[in-house]
Coordinates of C-alpha atoms in Angstrom, one line a residue:
X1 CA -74.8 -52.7 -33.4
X2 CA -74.3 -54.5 -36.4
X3 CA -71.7 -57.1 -37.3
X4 CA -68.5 -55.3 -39.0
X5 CA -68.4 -55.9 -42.6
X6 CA -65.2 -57.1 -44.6
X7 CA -64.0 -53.8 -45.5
X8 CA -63.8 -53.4 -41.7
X9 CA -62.6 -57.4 -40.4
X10 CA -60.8 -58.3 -43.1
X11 CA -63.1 -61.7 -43.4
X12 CA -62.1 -63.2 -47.1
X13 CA -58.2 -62.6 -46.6
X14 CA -56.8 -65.4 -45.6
X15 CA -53.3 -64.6 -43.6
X16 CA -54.7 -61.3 -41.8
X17 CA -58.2 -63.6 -40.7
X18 CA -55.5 -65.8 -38.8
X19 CA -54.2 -63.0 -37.2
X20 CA -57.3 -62.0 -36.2
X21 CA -57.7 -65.7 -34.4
X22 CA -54.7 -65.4 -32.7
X23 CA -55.4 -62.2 -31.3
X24 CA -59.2 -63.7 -30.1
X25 CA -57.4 -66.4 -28.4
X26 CA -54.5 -64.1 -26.7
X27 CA -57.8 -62.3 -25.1
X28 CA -59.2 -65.3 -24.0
X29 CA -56.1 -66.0 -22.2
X30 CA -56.0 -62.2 -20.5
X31 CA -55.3 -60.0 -23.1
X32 CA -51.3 -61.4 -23.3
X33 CA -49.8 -61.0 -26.4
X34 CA -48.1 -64.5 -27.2
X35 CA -44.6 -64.9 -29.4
X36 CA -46.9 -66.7 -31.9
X37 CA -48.5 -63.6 -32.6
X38 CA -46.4 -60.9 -32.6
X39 CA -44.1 -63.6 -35.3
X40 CA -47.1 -63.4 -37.3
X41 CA -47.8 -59.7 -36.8
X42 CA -44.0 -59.7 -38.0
X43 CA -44.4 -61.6 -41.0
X44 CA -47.1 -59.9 -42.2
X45 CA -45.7 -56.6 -41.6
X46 CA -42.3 -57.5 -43.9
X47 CA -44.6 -58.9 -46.1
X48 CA -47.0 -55.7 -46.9
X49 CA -44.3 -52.9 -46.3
X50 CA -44.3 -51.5 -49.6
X51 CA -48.0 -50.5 -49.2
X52 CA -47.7 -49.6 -45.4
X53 CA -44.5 -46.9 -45.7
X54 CA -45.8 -43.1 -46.8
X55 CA -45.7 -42.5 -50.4
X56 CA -44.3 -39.0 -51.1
X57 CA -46.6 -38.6 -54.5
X58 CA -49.9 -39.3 -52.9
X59 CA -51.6 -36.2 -50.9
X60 CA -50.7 -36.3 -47.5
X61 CA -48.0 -38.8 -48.2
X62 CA -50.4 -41.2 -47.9
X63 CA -49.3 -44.8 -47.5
X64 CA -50.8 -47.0 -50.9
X65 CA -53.0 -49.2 -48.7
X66 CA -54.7 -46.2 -47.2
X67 CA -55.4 -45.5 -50.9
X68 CA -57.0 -48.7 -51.9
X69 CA -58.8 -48.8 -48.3
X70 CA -60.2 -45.3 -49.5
X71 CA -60.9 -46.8 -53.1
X72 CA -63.1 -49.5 -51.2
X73 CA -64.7 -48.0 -49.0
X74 CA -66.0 -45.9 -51.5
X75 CA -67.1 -48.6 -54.1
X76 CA -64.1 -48.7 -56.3
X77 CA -62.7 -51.0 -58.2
X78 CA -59.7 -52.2 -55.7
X79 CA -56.8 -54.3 -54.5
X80 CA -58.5 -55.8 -50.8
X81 CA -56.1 -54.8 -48.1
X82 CA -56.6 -55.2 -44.7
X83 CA -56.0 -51.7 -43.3
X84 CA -57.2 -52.3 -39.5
X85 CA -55.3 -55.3 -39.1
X86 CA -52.1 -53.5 -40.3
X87 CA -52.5 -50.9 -37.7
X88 CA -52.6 -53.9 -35.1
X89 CA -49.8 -55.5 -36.5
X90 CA -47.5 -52.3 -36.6
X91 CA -48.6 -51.1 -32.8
X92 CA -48.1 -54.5 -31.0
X93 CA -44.6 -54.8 -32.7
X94 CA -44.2 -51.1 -31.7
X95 CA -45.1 -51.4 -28.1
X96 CA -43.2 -54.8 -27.5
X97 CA -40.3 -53.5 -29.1
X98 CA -40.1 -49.9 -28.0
X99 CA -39.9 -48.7 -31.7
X100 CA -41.7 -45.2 -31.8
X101 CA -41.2 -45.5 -35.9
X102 CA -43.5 -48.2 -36.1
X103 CA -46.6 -46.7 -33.5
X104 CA -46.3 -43.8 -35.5
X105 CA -46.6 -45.6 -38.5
X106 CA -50.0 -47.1 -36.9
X107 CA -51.5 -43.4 -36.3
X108 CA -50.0 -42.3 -39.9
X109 CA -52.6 -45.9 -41.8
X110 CA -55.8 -44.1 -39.8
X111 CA -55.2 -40.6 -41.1
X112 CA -53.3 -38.9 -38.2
X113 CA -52.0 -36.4 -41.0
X114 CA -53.4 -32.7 -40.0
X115 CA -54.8 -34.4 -36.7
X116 CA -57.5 -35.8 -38.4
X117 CA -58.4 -39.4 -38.0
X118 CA -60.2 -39.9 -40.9
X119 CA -60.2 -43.6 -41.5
X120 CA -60.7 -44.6 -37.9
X121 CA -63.7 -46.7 -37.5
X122 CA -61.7 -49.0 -35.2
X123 CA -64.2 -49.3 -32.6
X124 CA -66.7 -50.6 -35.2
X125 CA -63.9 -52.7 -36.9
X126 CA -63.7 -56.1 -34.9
X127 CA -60.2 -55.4 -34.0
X128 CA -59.4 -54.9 -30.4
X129 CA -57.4 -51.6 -30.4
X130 CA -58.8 -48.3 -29.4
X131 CA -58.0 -45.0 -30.9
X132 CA -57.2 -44.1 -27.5
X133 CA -54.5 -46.4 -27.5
X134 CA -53.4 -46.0 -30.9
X135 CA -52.9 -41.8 -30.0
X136 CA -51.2 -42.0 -26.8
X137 CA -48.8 -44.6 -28.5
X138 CA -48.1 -42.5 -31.3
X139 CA -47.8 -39.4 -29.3
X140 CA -47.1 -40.9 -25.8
X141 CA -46.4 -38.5 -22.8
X142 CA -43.3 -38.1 -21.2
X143 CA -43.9 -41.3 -18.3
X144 CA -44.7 -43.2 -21.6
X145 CA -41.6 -42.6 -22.9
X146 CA -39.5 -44.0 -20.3
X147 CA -41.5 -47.1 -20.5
X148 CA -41.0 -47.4 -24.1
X149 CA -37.4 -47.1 -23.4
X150 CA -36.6 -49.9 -21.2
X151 CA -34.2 -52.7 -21.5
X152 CA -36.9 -54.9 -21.6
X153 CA -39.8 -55.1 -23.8
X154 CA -43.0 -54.1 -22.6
X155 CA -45.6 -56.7 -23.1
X156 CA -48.7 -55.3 -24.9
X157 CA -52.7 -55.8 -23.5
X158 CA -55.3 -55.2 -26.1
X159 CA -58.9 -54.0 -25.1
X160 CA -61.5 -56.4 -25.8
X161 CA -63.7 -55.4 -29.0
X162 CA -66.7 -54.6 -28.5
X163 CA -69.3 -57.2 -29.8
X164 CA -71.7 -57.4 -32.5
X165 CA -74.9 -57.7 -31.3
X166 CA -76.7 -58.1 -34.5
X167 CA -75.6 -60.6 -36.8
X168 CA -78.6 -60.7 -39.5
X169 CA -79.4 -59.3 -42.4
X170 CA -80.6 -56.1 -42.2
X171 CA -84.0 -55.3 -43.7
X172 CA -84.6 -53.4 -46.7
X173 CA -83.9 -49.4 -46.4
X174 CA -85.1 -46.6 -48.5
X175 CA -83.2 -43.3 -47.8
X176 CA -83.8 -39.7 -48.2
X177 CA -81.3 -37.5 -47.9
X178 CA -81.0 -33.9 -47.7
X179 CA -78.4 -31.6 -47.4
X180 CA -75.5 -29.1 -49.4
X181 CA -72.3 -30.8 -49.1
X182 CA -72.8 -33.6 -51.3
X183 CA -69.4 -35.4 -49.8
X184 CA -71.3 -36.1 -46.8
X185 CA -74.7 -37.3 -47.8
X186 CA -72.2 -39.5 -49.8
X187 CA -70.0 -40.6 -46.8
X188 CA -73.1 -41.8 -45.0
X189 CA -75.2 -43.5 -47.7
X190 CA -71.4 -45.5 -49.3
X191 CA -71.5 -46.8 -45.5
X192 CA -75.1 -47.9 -45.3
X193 CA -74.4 -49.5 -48.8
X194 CA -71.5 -51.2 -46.8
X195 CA -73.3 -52.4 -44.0
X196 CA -76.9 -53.1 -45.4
X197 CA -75.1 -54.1 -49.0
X198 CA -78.3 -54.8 -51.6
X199 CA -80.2 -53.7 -49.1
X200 CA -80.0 -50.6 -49.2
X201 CA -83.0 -50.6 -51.8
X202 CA -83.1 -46.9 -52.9
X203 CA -82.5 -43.4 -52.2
X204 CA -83.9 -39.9 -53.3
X205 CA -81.4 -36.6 -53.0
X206 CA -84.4 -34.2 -52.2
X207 CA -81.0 -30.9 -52.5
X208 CA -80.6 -31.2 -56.0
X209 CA -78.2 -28.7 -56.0
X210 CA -74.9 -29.4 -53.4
X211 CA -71.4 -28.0 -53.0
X212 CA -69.0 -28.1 -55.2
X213 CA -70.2 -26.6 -58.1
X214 CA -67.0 -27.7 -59.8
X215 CA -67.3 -31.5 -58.9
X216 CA -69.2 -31.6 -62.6
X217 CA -70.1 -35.2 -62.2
X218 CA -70.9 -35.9 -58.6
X219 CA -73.0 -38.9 -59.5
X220 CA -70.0 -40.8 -60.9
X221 CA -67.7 -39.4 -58.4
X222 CA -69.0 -40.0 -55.1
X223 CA -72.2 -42.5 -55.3
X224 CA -70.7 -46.1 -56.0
X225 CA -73.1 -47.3 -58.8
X226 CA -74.7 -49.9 -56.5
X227 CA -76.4 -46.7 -54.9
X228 CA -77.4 -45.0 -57.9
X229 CA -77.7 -41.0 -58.2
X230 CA -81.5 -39.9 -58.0
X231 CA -82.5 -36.9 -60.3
X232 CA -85.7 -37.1 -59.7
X233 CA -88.0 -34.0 -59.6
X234 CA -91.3 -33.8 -57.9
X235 CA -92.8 -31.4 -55.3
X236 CA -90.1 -31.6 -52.7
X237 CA -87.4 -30.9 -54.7
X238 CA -89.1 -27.5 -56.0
X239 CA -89.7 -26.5 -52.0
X240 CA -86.3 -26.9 -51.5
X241 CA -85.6 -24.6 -54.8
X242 CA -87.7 -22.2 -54.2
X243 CA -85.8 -21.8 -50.7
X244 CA -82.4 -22.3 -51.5
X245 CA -81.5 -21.5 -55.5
X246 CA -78.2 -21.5 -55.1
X247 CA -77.4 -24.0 -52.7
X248 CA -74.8 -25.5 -54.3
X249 CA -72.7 -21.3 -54.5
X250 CA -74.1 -20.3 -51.3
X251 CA -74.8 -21.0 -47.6
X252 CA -78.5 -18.8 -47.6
X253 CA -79.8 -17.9 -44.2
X254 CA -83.3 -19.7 -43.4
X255 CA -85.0 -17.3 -40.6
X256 CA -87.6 -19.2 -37.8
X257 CA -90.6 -18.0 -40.5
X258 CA -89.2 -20.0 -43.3
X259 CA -87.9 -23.0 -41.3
X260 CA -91.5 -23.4 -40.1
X261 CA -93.1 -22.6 -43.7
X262 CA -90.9 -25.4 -45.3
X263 CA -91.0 -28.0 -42.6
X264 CA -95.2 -27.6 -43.2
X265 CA -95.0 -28.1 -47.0
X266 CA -92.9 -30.9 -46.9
X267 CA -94.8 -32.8 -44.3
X268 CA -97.7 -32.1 -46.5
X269 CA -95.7 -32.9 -50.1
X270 CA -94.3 -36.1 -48.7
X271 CA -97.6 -37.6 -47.7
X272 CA -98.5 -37.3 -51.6
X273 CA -95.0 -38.2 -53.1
X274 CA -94.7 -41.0 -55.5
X275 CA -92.5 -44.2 -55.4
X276 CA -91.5 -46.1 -51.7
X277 CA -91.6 -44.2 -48.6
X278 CA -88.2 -43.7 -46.6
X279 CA -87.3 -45.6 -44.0
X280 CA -84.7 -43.1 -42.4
X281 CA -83.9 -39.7 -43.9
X282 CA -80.4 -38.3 -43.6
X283 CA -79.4 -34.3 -43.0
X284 CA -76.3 -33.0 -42.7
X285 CA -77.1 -29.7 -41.7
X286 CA -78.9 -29.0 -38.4
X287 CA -81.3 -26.8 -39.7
X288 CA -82.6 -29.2 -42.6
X289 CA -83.1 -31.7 -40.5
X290 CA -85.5 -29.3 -38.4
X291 CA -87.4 -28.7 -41.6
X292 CA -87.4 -32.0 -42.1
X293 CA -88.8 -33.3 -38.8
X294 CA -92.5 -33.0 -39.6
X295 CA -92.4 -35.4 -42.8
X296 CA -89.6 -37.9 -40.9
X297 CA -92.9 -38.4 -38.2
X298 CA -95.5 -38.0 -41.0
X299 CA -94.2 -41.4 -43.0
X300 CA -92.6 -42.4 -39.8
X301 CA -89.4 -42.7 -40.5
X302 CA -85.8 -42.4 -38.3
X303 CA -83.9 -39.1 -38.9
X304 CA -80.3 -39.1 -38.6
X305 CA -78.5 -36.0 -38.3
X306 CA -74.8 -36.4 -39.9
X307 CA -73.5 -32.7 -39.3
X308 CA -70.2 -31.1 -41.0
X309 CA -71.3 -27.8 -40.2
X310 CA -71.3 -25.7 -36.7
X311 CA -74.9 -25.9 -35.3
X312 CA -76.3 -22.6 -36.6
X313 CA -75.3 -22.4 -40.2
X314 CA -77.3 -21.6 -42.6
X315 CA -79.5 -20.0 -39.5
X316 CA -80.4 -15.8 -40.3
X317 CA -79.5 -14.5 -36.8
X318 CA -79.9 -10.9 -38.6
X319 CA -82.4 -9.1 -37.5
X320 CA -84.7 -10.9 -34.9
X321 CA -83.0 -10.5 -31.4
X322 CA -81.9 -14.3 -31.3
X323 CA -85.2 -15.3 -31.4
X324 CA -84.7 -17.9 -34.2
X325 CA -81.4 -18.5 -32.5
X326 CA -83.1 -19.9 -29.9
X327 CA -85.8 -21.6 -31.8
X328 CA -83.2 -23.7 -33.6
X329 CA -81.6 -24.6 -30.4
X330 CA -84.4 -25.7 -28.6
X331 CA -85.6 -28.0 -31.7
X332 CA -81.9 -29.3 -31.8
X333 CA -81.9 -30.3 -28.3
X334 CA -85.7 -32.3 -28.9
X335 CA -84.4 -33.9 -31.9
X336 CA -81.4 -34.9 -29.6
X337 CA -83.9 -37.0 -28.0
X338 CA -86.3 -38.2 -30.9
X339 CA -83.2 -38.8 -33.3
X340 CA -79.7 -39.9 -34.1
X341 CA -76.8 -36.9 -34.2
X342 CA -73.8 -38.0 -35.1
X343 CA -71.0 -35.3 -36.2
X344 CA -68.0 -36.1 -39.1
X345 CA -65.6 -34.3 -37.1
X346 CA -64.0 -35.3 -33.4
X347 CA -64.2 -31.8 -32.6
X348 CA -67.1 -30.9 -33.9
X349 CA -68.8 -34.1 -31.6
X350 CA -67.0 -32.3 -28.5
X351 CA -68.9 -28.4 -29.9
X352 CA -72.3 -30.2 -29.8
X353 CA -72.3 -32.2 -27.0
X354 CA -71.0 -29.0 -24.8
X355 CA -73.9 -26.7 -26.7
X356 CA -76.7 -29.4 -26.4
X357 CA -75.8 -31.2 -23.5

């Protein structure tokens, strides 16, 4: 795994790095919180209130520094805060003191609103607190709650994180991409950008046409500028017109026919396109990535799957007696084993493992 980048760390600001000290040397004396810390943890909670507490005009009553976390992560001009270390801060004062307010407070900086965790990359982060822990604090079971309500304070044990076992620069990357949602080719290429930086060299959109129609200018509004927004047109892009029109309106059916007709034309285009070869193509629907298979080995390159959608969209189960039904699921489950599947959504992760074992 690679090192966590600043976004994630916090490396660069000064008082939250310290914290970050303190908390590696409480785990190498057994994972006890000392009184140095949790006075730091203090201080820099008091300090950064104002952009911790919900704000009522934001959507979701987002707190301001989940904003500005969201600003960078998506290559925004923005005020550095340290969101990670925040949600540290608030759930050791929460556990040693008891206070529920404050754990809840935690859950609320990482997205808890509707249940969704959507800024959680804690495991990834450096910091050494789990989602796992950060949920059952903020929603803790009933023998939980009678700990959280005794006289005394509880003392609070952090889980070791988990650690980098790459520290280098990573090599240059060309990406493809292909998909219809164009919020989550950009969620995975604005993270590559954050992780690879410059080196993430280039990237083709191969779907020139993604969801939402309305987003008018989804160049500007969801590719930070260091990626760029290719418009390129060459013979891949017109296979994937000629087979989906109106992508961007509609989720079109592909039957097993078609699936195999396009994965053959684009093995065969890519071998004869122009310009650098990828180095790992992204898909965020199962079923592009299966017509995509043949030209990911062709130019040998990694395919990762980054899926939004159930595991059969976009499938025609119509008219052929779950026949291409279960051609899709038995190329799913081989590229479970050639490639990388990763899902957007929690539940979604626990739909696919259960389908394809």
């Amino acid at each position: 795994r690679p090192a966590a980048v600043p976004l994630l760390d916090c490396t660069g600001q000064v008082e939250w790095e310290i914290f970050r000290h303190l908390l590696a040397q409480d785990n190498l004396a057994g994972y006890a919180i000392s009184s140095e810390t949790l006075a730091v943890a203090s201080r820099l909670v008091e300090e950064h209130e104002s952009d911790l507490l919900p704000d009522s005009s934001l959507p979701y009553s987002a707190s301001p520094m989940m904003l500005q976390f969201w600003l960078q992560a998506n290559g925004h001009e923005h005020r550095p805060q340290c969101l990670y270390g925040a949600a540290t801060a608030l759930w050791l004062l929460g556990r040693a003191g008891g206070d529920e307010e404050l754990l809840r407070l935690a859950d609320h900086l990482l997205g808890a609103t509707e249940t969704k965790r959507n800024l959680a990359f804690l495991e990834d982060s450096e910091w050494p607190l789990s989602v796992v822990a950060l949920i059952e604090a903020a929603e803790p079971s009933e023998s939980s709650r009678q700990l959280l309500h005794e006289d005394r304070p509880r003392e609070p044990r952090l889980s070791p994180p988990i650690p980098a076992r790459y520290t280098g620069e990573l090599a240059g990357l060309v990406v493809w991409e292909v998909g219809v949602h164009a919020s989550l080719s950009a969620e995975v290429l604005n993270m590559l950008r954050l992780v690879g930086g410059s080196k993430l060299e280039a990237h083709r959109r191969l779907v020139q046409r993604q969801y939402p129609p309305w987003l008018l200018d989804i160049c500007g509004q969801l590719y930070s500028s260091s990626i760029g927004c290719d418009t390129h047109r060459d013979e891949l892009t017109d296979i994937f017109e000629s087979y989906l029109p109106d992508s961007d309106t509609s989720n079109r059916e592909l039957s097993w026919g078609s699936i195999e007709a396009m994965r053959d034309k684009l093995a065969a285009a890519g071998s004869r396109a122009a310009g650098p070869m990828p180095g790992m193509i992204v898909c965020t629907v199962p079923v592009l990535c299966e017509v995509m298979a043949g030209l990911a080995e062709e130019v040998g390159a990694m395919l990762v799957g980054y899926f939004g959608h159930p595991a059969l969209f976009m499938v025609d189960r119509s008219s052929d007696d779950g026949n291409t039904s279960a051609m899709v699921w038995s190329a799913l489950v081989e590229m479970s084993r050639r490639g990388i599947l990763i899902t957007s959504d929690p539940f979604l992760s626990m739909q696919y493992e259960y389908q394809l074992g």
